[in-house]
mmCIF file of C-alpha atoms in Angstrom:
data_model
loop_
_atom_site.group_PDB
_atom_site.id
_atom_site.type_symbol
_atom_site.label_atom_id
_atom_site.label_comp_id
_atom_site.label_asym_id
_atom_site.label_seq_id
_atom_site.Cartn_x
_atom_site.Cartn_y
_atom_site.Cartn_z
ATOM 1 C CA ASP A 1 -10.097 5.688 -15.542
ATOM 2 C CA THR A 2 -9.078 4.214 -12.051
ATOM 3 C CA GLU A 3 -5.712 3.012 -13.024
ATOM 4 C CA VAL A 4 -1.968 3.424 -12.040
ATOM 5 C CA THR A 5 0.535 2.452 -14.759
ATOM 6 C CA GLN A 6 4.080 1.510 -14.268
ATOM 7 C CA THR A 7 6.818 1.043 -16.682
ATOM 8 C CA PRO A 8 8.614 -0.833 -17.202
ATOM 9 C CA LYS A 9 7.493 -3.978 -15.575
ATOM 10 C CA HIS A 10 10.740 -5.444 -15.029
ATOM 11 C CA LEU A 11 14.147 -3.775 -14.991
ATOM 12 C CA VAL A 12 17.842 -5.744 -14.975
ATOM 13 C CA MET A 13 20.452 -3.144 -14.214
ATOM 14 C CA GLY A 14 24.093 -3.141 -13.345
ATOM 15 C CA MET A 15 25.248 -1.066 -10.513
ATOM 16 C CA THR A 16 26.580 1.956 -12.954
ATOM 17 C CA ASN A 17 23.777 2.186 -14.621
ATOM 18 C CA LYS A 18 21.526 5.030 -14.564
ATOM 19 C CA LYS A 19 17.677 4.096 -15.492
ATOM 20 C CA SER A 20 14.101 5.729 -14.738
ATOM 21 C CA LEU A 21 10.881 4.160 -13.613
ATOM 22 C CA LYS A 22 7.606 6.024 -14.712
ATOM 23 C CA CYS A 23 4.349 5.962 -13.145
ATOM 24 C CA GLU A 24 1.175 7.852 -14.443
ATOM 25 C CA GLN A 25 -2.303 8.181 -13.405
ATOM 26 C CA HIS A 26 -5.550 10.222 -14.850
ATOM 27 C CA MET A 27 -7.693 10.216 -11.830
ATOM 28 C CA GLY A 28 -7.193 13.675 -11.041
ATOM 29 C CA HIS A 29 -4.965 12.684 -7.790
ATOM 30 C CA ARG A 30 -2.841 15.243 -6.515
ATOM 31 C CA ALA A 31 -0.638 13.109 -4.227
ATOM 32 C CA MET A 32 1.650 10.494 -5.505
ATOM 33 C CA TYR A 33 3.731 8.169 -3.676
ATOM 34 C CA TRP A 34 7.035 5.644 -4.418
ATOM 35 C CA TYR A 35 7.241 2.787 -2.239
ATOM 36 C CA LYS A 36 9.488 -0.009 -2.165
ATOM 37 C CA GLN A 37 8.474 -3.489 -1.377
ATOM 38 C CA LYS A 38 10.627 -6.593 -0.604
ATOM 39 C CA ALA A 39 9.077 -10.163 -0.875
ATOM 40 C CA LYS A 40 6.772 -11.203 2.050
ATOM 41 C CA LYS A 41 7.111 -7.677 3.493
ATOM 42 C CA PRO A 42 4.850 -4.621 3.454
ATOM 43 C CA PRO A 43 5.494 -1.755 0.883
ATOM 44 C CA GLU A 44 8.001 0.848 2.554
ATOM 45 C CA LEU A 45 7.330 4.326 1.815
ATOM 46 C CA MET A 46 10.133 6.532 0.196
ATOM 47 C CA PHE A 47 8.708 9.534 -1.046
ATOM 48 C CA VAL A 48 5.347 11.610 -1.133
ATOM 49 C CA TYR A 49 4.620 14.483 -3.836
ATOM 50 C CA SER A 50 1.713 16.425 -2.776
ATOM 51 C CA TYR A 51 0.316 18.802 -5.306
ATOM 52 C CA GLU A 52 3.818 18.446 -7.498
ATOM 53 C CA LYS A 53 6.023 19.120 -4.554
ATOM 54 C CA LEU A 54 7.926 16.525 -2.650
ATOM 55 C CA SER A 55 6.431 16.773 0.708
ATOM 56 C CA ILE A 56 7.854 13.307 2.276
ATOM 57 C CA ASN A 57 10.922 11.722 1.941
ATOM 58 C CA GLU A 58 11.546 9.023 3.964
ATOM 59 C CA SER A 59 15.436 9.478 4.350
ATOM 60 C CA VAL A 60 15.823 7.523 1.018
ATOM 61 C CA PRO A 61 19.594 7.171 -0.182
ATOM 62 C CA SER A 62 20.400 10.187 -2.787
ATOM 63 C CA ARG A 63 20.931 7.331 -5.464
ATOM 64 C CA PHE A 64 17.084 7.402 -5.545
ATOM 65 C CA SER A 65 15.961 10.282 -7.299
ATOM 66 C CA PRO A 66 12.310 11.458 -7.499
ATOM 67 C CA GLU A 67 10.683 13.511 -9.842
ATOM 68 C CA CYS A 68 7.267 14.987 -10.577
ATOM 69 C CA PRO A 69 6.968 16.727 -14.102
ATOM 70 C CA ASN A 70 3.054 17.361 -13.727
ATOM 71 C CA SER A 71 0.128 16.124 -11.750
ATOM 72 C CA SER A 72 -0.128 12.813 -13.840
ATOM 73 C CA LEU A 73 3.144 11.784 -13.806
ATOM 74 C CA LEU A 74 5.938 10.597 -11.241
ATOM 75 C CA ASN A 75 9.123 9.279 -12.115
ATOM 76 C CA LEU A 76 11.876 7.670 -10.001
ATOM 77 C CA HIS A 77 15.597 8.181 -11.072
ATOM 78 C CA LEU A 78 18.058 5.444 -10.326
ATOM 79 C CA HIS A 79 22.002 5.931 -10.380
ATOM 80 C CA ALA A 80 24.513 3.780 -8.855
ATOM 81 C CA LEU A 81 22.129 1.528 -7.089
ATOM 82 C CA GLN A 82 23.429 -1.514 -5.229
ATOM 83 C CA PRO A 83 22.232 -4.996 -5.236
ATOM 84 C CA GLU A 84 20.381 -4.780 -1.615
ATOM 85 C CA ASP A 85 17.942 -2.028 -3.937
ATOM 86 C CA SER A 86 16.529 -5.130 -6.002
ATOM 87 C CA ALA A 87 12.891 -5.052 -4.975
ATOM 88 C CA LEU A 88 9.490 -4.236 -6.325
ATOM 89 C CA TYR A 89 8.977 -0.445 -6.657
ATOM 90 C CA LEU A 90 5.552 0.399 -6.380
ATOM 91 C CA CYS A 91 3.675 3.797 -7.404
ATOM 92 C CA ALA A 92 0.650 5.072 -5.889
ATOM 93 C CA SER A 93 -1.785 8.131 -5.999
ATOM 94 C CA SER A 94 -4.700 9.229 -3.876
ATOM 95 C CA GLN A 95 -6.592 12.602 -3.383
ATOM 96 C CA ALA A 96 -4.150 14.821 -1.646
ATOM 97 C CA VAL A 97 -5.023 15.671 2.125
ATOM 98 C CA ARG A 98 -7.748 18.466 2.646
ATOM 99 C CA PRO A 99 -10.580 19.181 5.038
ATOM 100 C CA GLY A 100 -12.947 16.349 4.729
ATOM 101 C CA SER A 101 -10.779 14.302 2.318
ATOM 102 C CA TYR A 102 -9.668 10.912 2.561
ATOM 103 C CA ASN A 103 -6.448 9.296 1.412
ATOM 104 C CA GLU A 104 -7.127 6.185 -0.067
ATOM 105 C CA GLN A 105 -4.215 5.211 -2.192
ATOM 106 C CA PHE A 106 -4.620 3.501 -6.000
ATOM 107 C CA PHE A 107 -1.579 1.276 -6.324
ATOM 108 C CA GLY A 108 0.036 0.365 -9.653
ATOM 109 C CA PRO A 109 1.498 -3.041 -10.383
ATOM 110 C CA GLY A 110 5.035 -2.031 -9.746
ATOM 111 C CA THR A 111 8.282 -2.301 -11.611
ATOM 112 C CA ARG A 112 10.488 -5.384 -10.379
ATOM 113 C CA LEU A 113 13.979 -4.476 -10.296
ATOM 114 C CA THR A 114 17.081 -6.555 -10.271
ATOM 115 C CA VAL A 115 20.585 -4.759 -9.681
ATOM 116 C CA LEU A 116 23.315 -6.723 -10.489
ATOM 117 C CA ALA B 1 5.038 7.406 16.746
ATOM 118 C CA GLN B 2 1.777 6.042 15.359
ATOM 119 C CA SER B 3 2.242 1.970 14.374
ATOM 120 C CA VAL B 4 -0.105 -0.768 12.926
ATOM 121 C CA SER B 5 0.027 -4.131 14.768
ATOM 122 C CA GLN B 6 -1.311 -7.487 12.764
ATOM 123 C CA HIS B 7 -1.139 -10.206 15.231
ATOM 124 C CA ASN B 8 -1.085 -13.093 12.829
ATOM 125 C CA HIS B 9 1.708 -13.416 10.552
ATOM 126 C CA HIS B 10 0.739 -16.539 9.228
ATOM 127 C CA VAL B 11 -2.733 -18.158 9.090
ATOM 128 C CA ILE B 12 -3.525 -21.381 7.339
ATOM 129 C CA LEU B 13 -7.347 -22.393 6.778
ATOM 130 C CA SER B 14 -9.358 -24.882 5.063
ATOM 131 C CA GLU B 15 -11.936 -24.006 2.537
ATOM 132 C CA ALA B 16 -15.603 -22.614 4.252
ATOM 133 C CA ALA B 17 -13.771 -22.098 7.425
ATOM 134 C CA SER B 18 -14.439 -18.626 9.097
ATOM 135 C CA LEU B 19 -12.113 -15.827 8.991
ATOM 136 C CA GLU B 20 -10.945 -13.213 11.379
ATOM 137 C CA LEU B 21 -7.703 -11.216 11.283
ATOM 138 C CA GLY B 22 -6.630 -8.896 13.819
ATOM 139 C CA CYS B 23 -5.398 -5.481 13.470
ATOM 140 C CA ASN B 24 -4.715 -2.583 16.043
ATOM 141 C CA TYR B 25 -3.272 0.803 15.682
ATOM 142 C CA SER B 26 -1.638 3.042 18.016
ATOM 143 C CA TYR B 27 -3.087 6.934 17.878
ATOM 144 C CA GLY B 28 -5.488 8.801 19.703
ATOM 145 C CA GLY B 29 -7.030 11.001 16.897
ATOM 146 C CA THR B 30 -9.413 10.586 14.031
ATOM 147 C CA VAL B 31 -8.014 7.808 11.316
ATOM 148 C CA ASN B 32 -8.991 6.274 8.210
ATOM 149 C CA LEU B 33 -8.570 2.520 7.977
ATOM 150 C CA PHE B 34 -8.003 0.500 5.200
ATOM 151 C CA TRP B 35 -7.422 -3.288 4.435
ATOM 152 C CA TYR B 36 -5.457 -4.003 1.332
ATOM 153 C CA VAL B 37 -5.061 -7.479 -0.568
ATOM 154 C CA GLN B 38 -2.112 -8.607 -2.545
ATOM 155 C CA TYR B 39 -2.860 -11.851 -4.441
ATOM 156 C CA PRO B 40 0.451 -13.859 -5.562
ATOM 157 C CA GLY B 41 2.068 -11.940 -8.303
ATOM 158 C CA GLN B 42 -0.538 -9.196 -8.667
ATOM 159 C CA HIS B 43 -0.167 -5.598 -7.311
ATOM 160 C CA LEU B 44 -1.862 -4.084 -3.928
ATOM 161 C CA GLN B 45 -5.768 -3.852 -4.124
ATOM 162 C CA LEU B 46 -8.243 -2.082 -1.872
ATOM 163 C CA LEU B 47 -10.455 -4.645 0.054
ATOM 164 C CA LEU B 48 -12.297 -2.350 2.265
ATOM 165 C CA LYS B 49 -12.106 1.162 3.829
ATOM 166 C CA TYR B 50 -13.236 2.984 6.802
ATOM 167 C CA PHE B 51 -13.688 6.634 7.080
ATOM 168 C CA SER B 52 -16.888 7.466 9.102
ATOM 169 C CA GLY B 53 -20.352 6.217 9.973
ATOM 170 C CA ASP B 54 -21.270 2.396 10.600
ATOM 171 C CA PRO B 55 -18.050 1.119 12.107
ATOM 172 C CA LEU B 56 -18.996 -2.277 10.073
ATOM 173 C CA VAL B 57 -17.853 -1.733 6.738
ATOM 174 C CA LYS B 58 -18.275 -4.405 3.945
ATOM 175 C CA GLY B 59 -15.804 -4.664 1.034
ATOM 176 C CA ILE B 60 -15.208 -6.790 -2.096
ATOM 177 C CA LYS B 61 -15.569 -10.638 -2.342
ATOM 178 C CA GLY B 62 -17.477 -11.214 0.896
ATOM 179 C CA PHE B 63 -14.955 -9.260 3.272
ATOM 180 C CA GLU B 64 -16.242 -7.091 6.121
ATOM 181 C CA ALA B 65 -14.450 -5.311 9.021
ATOM 182 C CA GLU B 66 -15.703 -3.952 12.150
ATOM 183 C CA PHE B 67 -14.070 -0.484 13.650
ATOM 184 C CA ILE B 68 -13.854 -0.468 17.505
ATOM 185 C CA LYS B 69 -12.684 2.839 18.642
ATOM 186 C CA SER B 70 -12.346 1.957 21.870
ATOM 187 C CA LYS B 71 -10.071 -1.341 21.145
ATOM 188 C CA PHE B 72 -8.257 1.181 18.278
ATOM 189 C CA SER B 73 -9.104 -2.397 16.461
ATOM 190 C CA PHE B 74 -10.216 -3.006 12.727
ATOM 191 C CA ASN B 75 -10.192 -6.669 12.563
ATOM 192 C CA LEU B 76 -11.298 -8.107 8.813
ATOM 193 C CA ARG B 77 -13.614 -11.263 8.544
ATOM 194 C CA LYS B 78 -14.823 -13.567 6.325
ATOM 195 C CA PRO B 79 -17.592 -16.064 7.160
ATOM 196 C CA SER B 80 -16.260 -18.589 4.479
ATOM 197 C CA VAL B 81 -13.139 -18.853 3.060
ATOM 198 C CA GLN B 82 -12.246 -19.865 -0.488
ATOM 199 C CA TRP B 83 -8.776 -21.300 -1.985
ATOM 200 C CA SER B 84 -8.802 -18.015 -4.205
ATOM 201 C CA ASP B 85 -8.563 -15.643 -1.253
ATOM 202 C CA THR B 86 -5.181 -17.243 -0.830
ATOM 203 C CA ALA B 87 -3.014 -13.721 -0.513
ATOM 204 C CA GLU B 88 -1.359 -11.338 1.602
ATOM 205 C CA TYR B 89 -3.675 -8.864 3.767
ATOM 206 C CA PHE B 90 -2.176 -5.504 4.901
ATOM 207 C CA CYS B 91 -4.051 -3.472 7.534
ATOM 208 C CA ALA B 92 -3.336 0.213 6.916
ATOM 209 C CA VAL B 93 -4.278 3.575 8.937
ATOM 210 C CA SER B 94 -4.071 6.943 7.736
ATOM 211 C CA LEU B 95 -4.323 10.450 9.824
ATOM 212 C CA MET B 96 -7.223 12.053 8.874
ATOM 213 C CA ASN B 97 -6.367 15.634 7.503
ATOM 214 C CA ARG B 98 -2.685 15.283 8.489
ATOM 215 C CA ASP B 99 -0.177 14.317 5.851
ATOM 216 C CA ASP B 100 -0.847 12.053 2.825
ATOM 217 C CA LYS B 101 0.913 9.373 4.232
ATOM 218 C CA ILE B 102 -0.549 6.153 5.364
ATOM 219 C CA ILE B 103 1.150 3.198 7.471
ATOM 220 C CA PHE B 104 0.906 -0.414 6.866
ATOM 221 C CA GLY B 105 1.064 -3.279 9.466
ATOM 222 C CA LYS B 106 3.235 -5.855 8.400
ATOM 223 C CA GLY B 107 0.978 -8.149 6.799
ATOM 224 C CA THR B 108 -1.021 -11.621 7.126
ATOM 225 C CA ARG B 109 -0.129 -14.453 4.722
ATOM 226 C CA LEU B 110 -3.327 -16.448 4.561
ATOM 227 C CA HIS B 111 -2.924 -19.650 3.229
ATOM 228 C CA ILE B 112 -6.247 -21.644 2.317
ATOM 229 C CA LEU B 113 -6.025 -25.556 1.560
ATOM 230 C CA PRO B 114 -8.624 -26.991 -0.895
#
């Protein structure tokens, strides 16, 4: 299984709502990522989890809260978002960095988020 | 800071033309190099990768890329493009044995005319 799955595919939420995005992989990867992608732009890294611990937070506002319940699952909790947060949110996974390894990332299809 | 530059933001070619998309990176250490493709409405897919060994790497769908260490470059090529190659192409770099992060270039939008 070389797939990263994400749910939901589409999400529309108001600025006062609380919602969560989910990501799952069964490739035994120990690094998982959240990216935000605006139209016609490259993915922007938000968070990296390595061995279920948050290893990189790219100065993301606290209205985005990641969670890694186990090595296969990654969540992104959303609260009090702004319209400018509307984007495609991508999850990815890779083998975590260790001597001799390489970290090719496998991407999920994304959740298209619209904040009204 | 490490960075990845893609020189062409938007490329328009006719079918059967040859393609070369430029990518340069700024980092003096050992790197892993990738080209990802994003077809319209689809998710990012790995086109090819370089970790070590032969600097000329072949990927899916007839694409290849050449790593030239002295030029810090990893240009993507295809001898004869097809309409179905219309997509956004991202060059990316990761730093060997450093953190789990990869750095993406800004992307090149390729449009193939039928």
